[in-house]
mmCIF file of C-alpha atoms in Angstrom:
data_model
loop_
_atom_site.group_PDB
_atom_site.id
_atom_site.type_symbol
_atom_site.label_atom_id
_atom_site.label_comp_id
_atom_site.label_asym_id
_atom_site.label_seq_id
_atom_site.Cartn_x
_atom_site.Cartn_y
_atom_site.Cartn_z
ATOM 1 C CA MET A 1 88.914 274.038 115.442
ATOM 2 C CA THR A 2 86.939 273.688 112.218
ATOM 3 C CA ALA A 3 88.607 271.916 109.288
ATOM 4 C CA TYR A 4 87.966 272.740 105.632
ATOM 5 C CA VAL A 5 88.826 271.444 102.185
ATOM 6 C CA LYS A 6 89.105 273.776 99.230
ATOM 7 C CA VAL A 7 86.967 272.695 96.255
ATOM 8 C CA LEU A 8 88.055 274.153 92.914
ATOM 9 C CA LEU A 9 85.412 274.016 90.181
ATOM 10 C CA HIS A 10 86.140 274.169 86.466
ATOM 11 C CA ALA A 11 84.160 274.022 83.216
ATOM 12 C CA ALA A 12 80.444 273.197 83.573
ATOM 13 C CA PHE A 13 80.744 272.687 87.330
ATOM 14 C CA ARG A 14 81.849 276.295 87.788
ATOM 15 C CA GLU A 15 78.930 277.506 85.683
ATOM 16 C CA ILE A 16 76.399 275.421 87.633
ATOM 17 C CA ALA A 17 77.672 276.507 91.048
ATOM 18 C CA GLY A 18 78.328 280.093 90.012
ATOM 19 C CA GLU A 19 81.619 279.932 91.898
ATOM 20 C CA ARG A 20 85.151 278.851 91.106
ATOM 21 C CA GLU A 21 86.134 277.985 94.659
ATOM 22 C CA ILE A 22 84.189 276.644 97.641
ATOM 23 C CA LEU A 23 85.314 275.899 101.183
ATOM 24 C CA GLU A 24 83.640 272.775 102.541
ATOM 25 C CA GLU A 25 83.784 271.802 106.186
ATOM 26 C CA VAL A 26 85.175 268.335 106.918
ATOM 27 C CA GLY A 27 85.003 266.364 110.110
ATOM 28 C CA SER A 28 86.949 263.380 111.305
ATOM 29 C CA GLY A 29 86.420 260.556 108.823
ATOM 30 C CA SER A 30 84.843 262.723 106.092
ATOM 31 C CA THR A 31 85.280 261.105 102.685
ATOM 32 C CA LEU A 32 85.258 262.319 99.119
ATOM 33 C CA LYS A 33 81.828 260.690 98.758
ATOM 34 C CA ASP A 34 80.524 262.781 101.688
ATOM 35 C CA ILE A 35 81.689 266.040 100.112
ATOM 36 C CA LEU A 36 80.406 265.131 96.636
ATOM 37 C CA GLY A 37 77.065 264.165 98.192
ATOM 38 C CA ARG A 38 76.778 267.570 99.857
ATOM 39 C CA LEU A 39 77.621 269.330 96.594
ATOM 40 C CA GLY A 40 75.000 267.206 94.820
ATOM 41 C CA LYS A 41 72.317 268.255 97.306
ATOM 42 C CA ARG A 42 73.303 271.894 96.990
ATOM 43 C CA TYR A 43 73.798 272.165 93.212
ATOM 44 C CA GLY A 44 71.687 269.357 91.758
ATOM 45 C CA LYS A 45 71.743 266.754 89.048
ATOM 46 C CA ASP A 46 75.081 267.396 87.313
ATOM 47 C CA PHE A 47 76.947 267.194 90.607
ATOM 48 C CA ASN A 48 75.063 264.009 91.523
ATOM 49 C CA GLU A 49 76.342 262.417 88.305
ATOM 50 C CA ILE A 50 79.991 262.800 89.370
ATOM 51 C CA ILE A 51 79.652 259.424 91.102
ATOM 52 C CA ASP A 52 78.746 256.526 88.798
ATOM 53 C CA SER A 53 75.639 254.978 90.376
ATOM 54 C CA GLU A 54 76.597 251.483 89.174
ATOM 55 C CA THR A 55 80.203 251.371 90.396
ATOM 56 C CA GLY A 56 80.149 253.925 93.226
ATOM 57 C CA GLU A 57 83.345 255.410 91.771
ATOM 58 C CA ILE A 58 84.006 258.697 90.009
ATOM 59 C CA SER A 59 82.381 258.762 86.566
ATOM 60 C CA SER A 60 84.750 258.401 83.604
ATOM 61 C CA GLU A 61 83.256 261.633 82.240
ATOM 62 C CA VAL A 62 84.550 263.668 85.169
ATOM 63 C CA LEU A 63 88.076 264.395 86.388
ATOM 64 C CA VAL A 64 88.407 264.665 90.165
ATOM 65 C CA MET A 65 91.762 265.396 91.761
ATOM 66 C CA VAL A 66 92.696 265.405 95.433
ATOM 67 C CA ASN A 67 95.869 267.356 96.186
ATOM 68 C CA GLY A 68 96.890 267.189 92.511
ATOM 69 C CA LYS A 69 96.330 263.444 92.050
ATOM 70 C CA SER A 70 93.550 262.023 89.895
ATOM 71 C CA VAL A 71 91.204 259.758 91.863
ATOM 72 C CA ARG A 72 88.392 257.314 91.035
ATOM 73 C CA ARG A 73 87.570 255.908 94.471
ATOM 74 C CA THR A 74 85.189 257.877 96.675
ATOM 75 C CA ASP A 75 86.179 256.361 100.024
ATOM 76 C CA ILE A 76 89.271 258.577 100.276
ATOM 77 C CA GLU A 77 89.361 260.380 103.620
ATOM 78 C CA LEU A 78 89.736 264.147 103.330
ATOM 79 C CA ARG A 79 91.632 266.247 105.840
ATOM 80 C CA ASP A 80 91.972 269.899 106.738
ATOM 81 C CA LYS A 81 93.528 271.984 103.942
ATOM 82 C CA ASP A 82 93.176 269.290 101.256
ATOM 83 C CA THR A 83 92.371 270.618 97.787
ATOM 84 C CA LEU A 84 89.716 268.963 95.651
ATOM 85 C CA MET A 85 89.412 269.867 91.952
ATOM 86 C CA ILE A 86 86.424 268.912 89.795
ATOM 87 C CA THR A 87 86.379 269.347 86.020
ATOM 88 C CA VAL A 88 85.583 267.671 82.725
ATOM 89 C CA PRO A 89 88.550 265.905 81.077
ATOM 90 C CA VAL A 90 89.768 267.402 77.823
ATOM 91 C CA GLY A 91 90.565 265.014 74.986
ATOM 92 C CA GLY A 92 93.587 265.519 72.796
ATOM 93 C CA GLY A 93 94.098 264.812 69.200
#
């Protein structure tokens, strides 16, 4: 049986991909870094910049949530029916 995560795209990421929701296949041991890497190959530069090349973590200029929880680490294992959301944080004032 094939497993999928739902990727919800907001703001600039939605515009770049031309979609608001993507289903990505995950296998045993698939991590957030794996999925973000695939999206980077498919959609290009802006998606590649989600991961900070110096730290290997999520860039401070991007908000990534897994199942409603904000994450910075990319070694998180994803499972069937997880929901991943990618957006740009909004500042308040």
